[in-house]
mmCIF file of C-alpha atoms and ligand atoms in Angstrom:
data_model
loop_
_atom_site.group_PDB
_atom_site.id
_atom_site.type_symbol
_atom_site.label_atom_id
_atom_site.label_comp_id
_atom_site.label_asym_id
_atom_site.label_seq_id
_atom_site.Cartn_x
_atom_site.Cartn_y
_atom_site.Cartn_z
ATOM 1 C CA MET C 250 128.372 32.164 -95.140
ATOM 2 C CA LYS C 251 132.060 31.821 -95.795
ATOM 3 C CA LEU C 252 134.788 32.740 -93.313
ATOM 4 C CA TYR C 253 138.284 33.531 -94.584
ATOM 5 C CA THR C 254 140.607 32.536 -91.781
ATOM 6 C CA ALA C 255 144.275 31.806 -91.046
ATOM 7 C CA ALA C 256 145.647 29.432 -88.446
ATOM 8 C CA PHE C 257 147.733 30.981 -85.632
ATOM 9 C CA ALA C 258 147.053 34.602 -86.647
ATOM 10 C CA PRO C 259 145.455 36.372 -83.673
ATOM 11 C CA ASN C 260 142.536 38.151 -85.358
ATOM 12 C CA PRO C 261 141.201 35.078 -87.186
ATOM 13 C CA GLU C 262 141.857 33.201 -83.948
ATOM 14 C CA ARG C 263 139.474 35.557 -82.139
ATOM 15 C CA VAL C 264 136.689 34.608 -84.537
ATOM 16 C CA ARG C 265 137.538 30.892 -84.372
ATOM 17 C CA MET C 266 137.360 31.013 -80.577
ATOM 18 C CA PHE C 267 134.069 32.867 -80.774
ATOM 19 C CA LEU C 268 132.632 30.152 -83.068
ATOM 20 C CA ASN C 269 133.838 27.450 -80.668
ATOM 21 C CA GLU C 270 132.282 29.147 -77.661
ATOM 22 C CA LYS C 271 128.982 29.567 -79.504
ATOM 23 C CA GLY C 272 129.090 26.036 -80.926
ATOM 24 C CA ILE C 273 128.686 27.398 -84.480
ATOM 25 C CA SER C 274 129.759 24.848 -87.074
ATOM 26 C CA ASP C 275 127.739 25.652 -90.204
ATOM 27 C CA ILE C 276 130.050 28.271 -91.717
ATOM 28 C CA GLU C 277 132.295 27.357 -94.648
ATOM 29 C CA MET C 278 135.915 27.940 -93.660
ATOM 30 C CA VAL C 279 138.477 29.101 -96.214
ATOM 31 C CA GLU C 280 142.010 28.693 -94.887
ATOM 32 C CA MET C 281 144.505 31.325 -96.098
ATOM 33 C CA ASN C 282 148.274 31.100 -95.723
ATOM 34 C CA ILE C 283 149.503 34.541 -94.664
ATOM 35 C CA MET C 284 153.202 33.646 -94.824
ATOM 36 C CA GLU C 285 152.692 32.486 -98.418
ATOM 37 C CA ARG C 286 150.996 35.879 -99.018
ATOM 38 C CA GLU C 287 147.812 34.246 -100.284
ATOM 39 C CA HIS C 288 145.874 37.177 -98.849
ATOM 40 C CA LYS C 289 147.740 39.588 -101.132
ATOM 41 C CA ALA C 290 146.303 37.989 -104.271
ATOM 42 C CA LYS C 291 144.009 40.097 -106.442
ATOM 43 C CA ASP C 292 141.048 37.752 -105.823
ATOM 44 C CA TYR C 293 141.274 38.210 -102.089
ATOM 45 C CA ARG C 294 141.712 41.989 -102.311
ATOM 46 C CA ALA C 295 138.322 41.999 -103.990
ATOM 47 C CA VAL C 296 136.962 40.376 -100.803
ATOM 48 C CA SER C 297 138.941 42.415 -98.250
ATOM 49 C CA PRO C 298 140.102 45.871 -99.402
ATOM 50 C CA PHE C 299 143.049 45.985 -96.973
ATOM 51 C CA ALA C 300 143.994 42.349 -97.653
ATOM 52 C CA GLN C 301 143.429 41.371 -94.046
ATOM 53 C CA ILE C 302 142.049 38.248 -92.420
ATOM 54 C CA PRO C 303 139.457 37.430 -91.145
ATOM 55 C CA ALA C 304 136.614 38.288 -93.521
ATOM 56 C CA LEU C 305 133.086 36.930 -93.429
ATOM 57 C CA GLU C 306 131.232 36.686 -96.730
ATOM 58 C CA LEU C 307 127.490 36.753 -96.154
ATOM 59 C CA GLY C 308 124.929 34.795 -98.140
ATOM 60 C CA ASP C 309 124.026 37.889 -100.194
ATOM 61 C CA GLY C 310 127.663 38.504 -101.179
ATOM 62 C CA ARG C 311 128.393 41.394 -98.808
ATOM 63 C CA VAL C 312 131.585 41.096 -96.782
ATOM 64 C CA LEU C 313 132.233 41.960 -93.163
ATOM 65 C CA THR C 314 135.801 42.531 -92.040
ATOM 66 C CA GLU C 315 137.110 43.462 -88.560
ATOM 67 C CA SER C 316 137.076 40.583 -86.081
ATOM 68 C CA ARG C 317 134.928 42.417 -83.577
ATOM 69 C CA ALA C 318 132.309 43.323 -86.192
ATOM 70 C CA ILE C 319 132.217 39.714 -87.418
ATOM 71 C CA CYS C 320 131.725 38.442 -83.867
ATOM 72 C CA ARG C 321 129.071 41.087 -83.227
ATOM 73 C CA TYR C 322 127.203 39.982 -86.369
ATOM 74 C CA LEU C 323 127.365 36.341 -85.294
ATOM 75 C CA GLU C 324 126.175 37.257 -81.802
ATOM 76 C CA GLY C 325 123.030 38.627 -83.459
ATOM 77 C CA LEU C 326 122.450 35.354 -85.300
ATOM 78 C CA TYR C 327 123.440 33.112 -82.378
ATOM 79 C CA PRO C 328 122.570 35.065 -79.227
ATOM 80 C CA GLU C 329 123.472 32.339 -76.720
ATOM 81 C CA PRO C 330 125.734 32.160 -74.875
ATOM 82 C CA ASN C 331 125.862 35.939 -74.697
ATOM 83 C CA LEU C 332 129.424 37.237 -75.102
ATOM 84 C CA PHE C 333 128.928 40.971 -75.710
ATOM 85 C CA GLY C 334 126.675 41.956 -72.800
ATOM 86 C CA LYS C 335 122.979 41.806 -72.026
ATOM 87 C CA THR C 336 122.198 45.320 -70.848
ATOM 88 C CA GLY C 337 123.518 48.604 -72.172
ATOM 89 C CA GLU C 338 125.573 49.004 -69.026
ATOM 90 C CA GLU C 339 127.103 45.537 -69.158
ATOM 91 C CA THR C 340 127.805 45.908 -72.886
ATOM 92 C CA ALA C 341 129.667 49.170 -72.257
ATOM 93 C CA PHE C 342 131.917 47.626 -69.606
ATOM 94 C CA ILE C 343 132.631 44.557 -71.753
ATOM 95 C CA GLU C 344 133.463 46.845 -74.664
ATOM 96 C CA MET C 345 135.834 48.856 -72.479
ATOM 97 C CA TRP C 346 137.681 45.685 -71.488
ATOM 98 C CA ASP C 347 137.711 44.274 -74.984
ATOM 99 C CA ARG C 348 139.158 47.469 -76.418
ATOM 100 C CA ARG C 349 141.796 47.524 -73.687
ATOM 101 C CA MET C 350 142.774 43.984 -74.659
ATOM 102 C CA GLU C 351 142.902 44.912 -78.325
ATOM 103 C CA PHE C 352 144.731 48.226 -78.099
ATOM 104 C CA MET C 353 146.924 47.775 -75.026
ATOM 105 C CA PHE C 354 147.734 44.065 -75.249
ATOM 106 C CA LEU C 355 147.299 42.706 -78.785
ATOM 107 C CA LEU C 356 148.495 45.783 -80.685
ATOM 108 C CA PRO C 357 151.812 46.244 -78.818
ATOM 109 C CA LEU C 358 152.376 42.503 -79.147
ATOM 110 C CA ALA C 359 151.780 42.749 -82.885
ATOM 111 C CA TRP C 360 154.404 45.530 -83.057
ATOM 112 C CA TRP C 361 156.851 43.400 -81.102
ATOM 113 C CA ILE C 362 156.399 40.395 -83.375
ATOM 114 C CA ARG C 363 155.759 41.984 -86.748
ATOM 115 C CA HIS C 364 158.619 44.461 -86.439
ATOM 116 C CA GLY C 365 161.036 42.189 -84.576
ATOM 117 C CA HIS C 366 160.650 38.639 -85.890
ATOM 118 C CA PRO C 367 162.687 37.885 -89.020
ATOM 119 C CA ALA C 368 159.928 35.711 -90.534
ATOM 120 C CA PHE C 369 157.588 38.710 -90.675
ATOM 121 C CA THR C 370 159.587 40.588 -93.297
ATOM 122 C CA VAL C 371 157.340 38.675 -95.719
ATOM 123 C CA ILE C 372 154.375 40.865 -94.785
ATOM 124 C CA GLU C 373 155.805 43.817 -92.848
ATOM 125 C CA GLN C 374 158.119 46.675 -93.747
ATOM 126 C CA GLN C 375 159.865 46.439 -90.428
ATOM 127 C CA ILE C 376 160.743 49.487 -88.324
ATOM 128 C CA ALA C 377 163.244 48.149 -85.808
ATOM 129 C CA GLU C 378 162.396 50.628 -83.003
ATOM 130 C CA LEU C 379 158.782 49.479 -82.860
ATOM 131 C CA ALA C 380 159.677 45.973 -81.659
ATOM 132 C CA PRO C 381 161.183 46.933 -78.254
ATOM 133 C CA ARG C 382 158.540 49.594 -77.781
ATOM 134 C CA GLY C 383 155.793 47.018 -78.379
ATOM 135 C CA GLU C 384 157.501 44.475 -76.126
ATOM 136 C CA LYS C 385 157.792 46.972 -73.264
ATOM 137 C CA THR C 386 154.131 48.006 -73.468
ATOM 138 C CA PHE C 387 152.988 44.391 -73.809
ATOM 139 C CA ARG C 388 154.964 43.265 -70.750
ATOM 140 C CA TYR C 389 153.786 46.241 -68.706
ATOM 141 C CA PHE C 390 150.163 45.534 -69.604
ATOM 142 C CA ALA C 391 150.513 41.797 -68.862
ATOM 143 C CA LYS C 392 151.653 42.717 -65.341
ATOM 144 C CA TRP C 393 148.762 45.138 -64.937
ATOM 145 C CA LEU C 394 146.270 42.542 -66.185
ATOM 146 C CA ASP C 395 147.705 39.991 -63.772
ATOM 147 C CA GLY C 396 146.814 42.350 -60.926
ATOM 148 C CA GLU C 397 143.286 42.793 -62.302
ATOM 149 C CA LEU C 398 142.779 39.025 -62.433
ATOM 150 C CA ALA C 399 143.810 38.597 -58.792
ATOM 151 C CA ASP C 400 140.245 38.837 -57.579
ATOM 152 C CA ARG C 401 138.109 37.706 -60.507
ATOM 153 C CA ASP C 402 138.047 34.790 -62.944
ATOM 154 C CA PHE C 403 137.398 36.670 -66.193
ATOM 155 C CA VAL C 404 138.739 39.784 -67.874
ATOM 156 C CA ALA C 405 135.526 41.832 -67.894
ATOM 157 C CA GLY C 406 133.860 40.607 -64.708
ATOM 158 C CA ASP C 407 132.260 37.468 -63.380
ATOM 159 C CA ARG C 408 131.621 35.670 -66.648
ATOM 160 C CA PHE C 409 133.371 34.734 -69.896
ATOM 161 C CA THR C 410 133.071 37.383 -72.648
ATOM 162 C CA ILE C 411 134.575 38.598 -75.904
ATOM 163 C CA ALA C 412 137.236 40.385 -73.807
ATOM 164 C CA ASP C 413 138.585 37.009 -72.643
ATOM 165 C CA ILE C 414 138.733 35.911 -76.266
ATOM 166 C CA THR C 415 140.793 38.931 -77.324
ATOM 167 C CA ALA C 416 143.152 38.514 -74.374
ATOM 168 C CA PHE C 417 143.495 34.765 -74.937
ATOM 169 C CA ALA C 418 144.196 35.203 -78.661
ATOM 170 C CA SER C 419 146.917 37.690 -77.663
ATOM 171 C CA VAL C 420 148.506 35.268 -75.206
ATOM 172 C CA GLY C 421 148.387 32.554 -77.876
ATOM 173 C CA PHE C 422 150.090 34.788 -80.447
ATOM 174 C CA ALA C 423 152.775 35.714 -77.889
ATOM 175 C CA ARG C 424 154.227 32.216 -78.308
ATOM 176 C CA VAL C 425 155.754 33.510 -81.552
ATOM 177 C CA ALA C 426 157.830 35.856 -79.342
ATOM 178 C CA LYS C 427 158.568 32.883 -77.032
ATOM 179 C CA TRP C 428 156.511 34.515 -74.302
ATOM 180 C CA LYS C 429 153.985 32.934 -72.011
ATOM 181 C CA PRO C 430 152.894 34.010 -68.541
ATOM 182 C CA ASP C 431 155.316 32.870 -65.893
ATOM 183 C CA ALA C 432 153.604 31.285 -62.875
ATOM 184 C CA ASP C 433 155.868 33.064 -60.378
ATOM 185 C CA ALA C 434 155.792 36.527 -61.920
ATOM 186 C CA LEU C 435 152.225 36.452 -63.290
ATOM 187 C CA PRO C 436 150.320 33.874 -61.208
ATOM 188 C CA HIS C 437 146.812 35.182 -61.914
ATOM 189 C CA LEU C 438 147.328 35.511 -65.659
ATOM 190 C CA THR C 439 148.813 31.997 -65.634
ATOM 191 C CA ALA C 440 145.772 30.588 -63.799
ATOM 192 C CA TRP C 441 143.382 32.459 -66.112
ATOM 193 C CA ARG C 442 145.217 31.061 -69.173
ATOM 194 C CA ALA C 443 144.892 27.523 -67.748
ATOM 195 C CA ARG C 444 141.133 28.082 -67.349
ATOM 196 C CA MET C 445 140.859 29.341 -70.940
ATOM 197 C CA LEU C 446 142.729 26.288 -72.244
ATOM 198 C CA GLU C 447 140.023 24.078 -70.718
ATOM 199 C CA ARG C 448 137.194 25.954 -72.449
ATOM 200 C CA PRO C 449 135.888 25.603 -76.031
ATOM 201 C CA CYS C 450 138.051 28.606 -77.016
ATOM 202 C CA GLY C 451 141.100 26.585 -76.010
ATOM 203 C CA GLN C 452 140.213 23.677 -78.322
ATOM 204 C CA LYS C 453 141.403 23.699 -81.928
HETATM 205 N N1 GSH A 6 141.442 45.160 -87.328
HETATM 206 C C1 GSH A 6 141.449 43.919 -88.083
HETATM 207 C C2 GSH A 6 142.875 43.444 -88.195
HETATM 208 C C3 GSH A 6 143.018 42.239 -89.102
HETATM 209 C C4 GSH A 6 144.485 41.841 -89.233
HETATM 210 O O1 GSH A 6 145.415 42.646 -89.007
HETATM 211 N N2 GSH A 6 144.684 40.596 -89.609
HETATM 212 C C5 GSH A 6 146.030 40.103 -89.805
HETATM 213 C C6 GSH A 6 146.126 38.682 -89.266
HETATM 214 S S1 GSH A 6 146.006 38.694 -87.501
HETATM 215 C C7 GSH A 6 146.347 40.095 -91.270
HETATM 216 O O2 GSH A 6 145.484 39.859 -92.079
HETATM 217 N N3 GSH A 6 147.611 40.348 -91.609
HETATM 218 C C8 GSH A 6 148.057 40.298 -92.951
HETATM 219 C C9 GSH A 6 149.039 41.378 -93.285
HETATM 220 O O3 GSH A 6 149.295 42.243 -92.443
HETATM 221 O O4 GSH A 6 149.547 41.360 -94.398
HETATM 222 C C10 GSH A 6 140.557 42.884 -87.382
HETATM 223 O O5 GSH A 6 140.232 43.085 -86.214
HETATM 224 O O6 GSH A 6 140.158 41.896 -87.998
#
């Protein structure tokens, strides 16, 4: 298998963290430079129709895109430690939390950065109004998540899951906007981030 990846970009980061947590090291990694627009080349469009990273090329030549689908596929091959849920009920709750992290945390952040940061004109046709809108939603959600983490250690419950990975990749990407949780304003999110940094997902 071959994984097309890109350092610092949040979606490839989700898959990298997933590999670290599973201890998977037998996948060929192909590093792409998004800011150099390597992913826009014709060769890569043949791999990923929307020219997005990550993409996982399977042994038989088929390609999986979408970070969550790639992680789900790898969970099937490497079931332990379980990161998607063991029962139908647990899986549903983890999925709810993971989708919240993706749509209410990572997506607004992506708007903030992609539409507001001058370096991103290389890959984004910027719409200026989307940046403050994304920033506002991201900050609101960070505060809400901080409250959720007041009485538990992990995003989706009492153990580490894919939802922590999506949230942690978001917090990592937020550095581009010079944002990180402030210990006074967001103490629980700050403590959670410190715990994530100690885990395999926090190691490069
Ligand atoms: N829904 C996709 C999103 C993939 C995505 O947006 N990847 C970004 C990097 S984080 C990308 O390839 N951006 C290149 C571009 O927008 O030109 C997933 O979950 O993998």
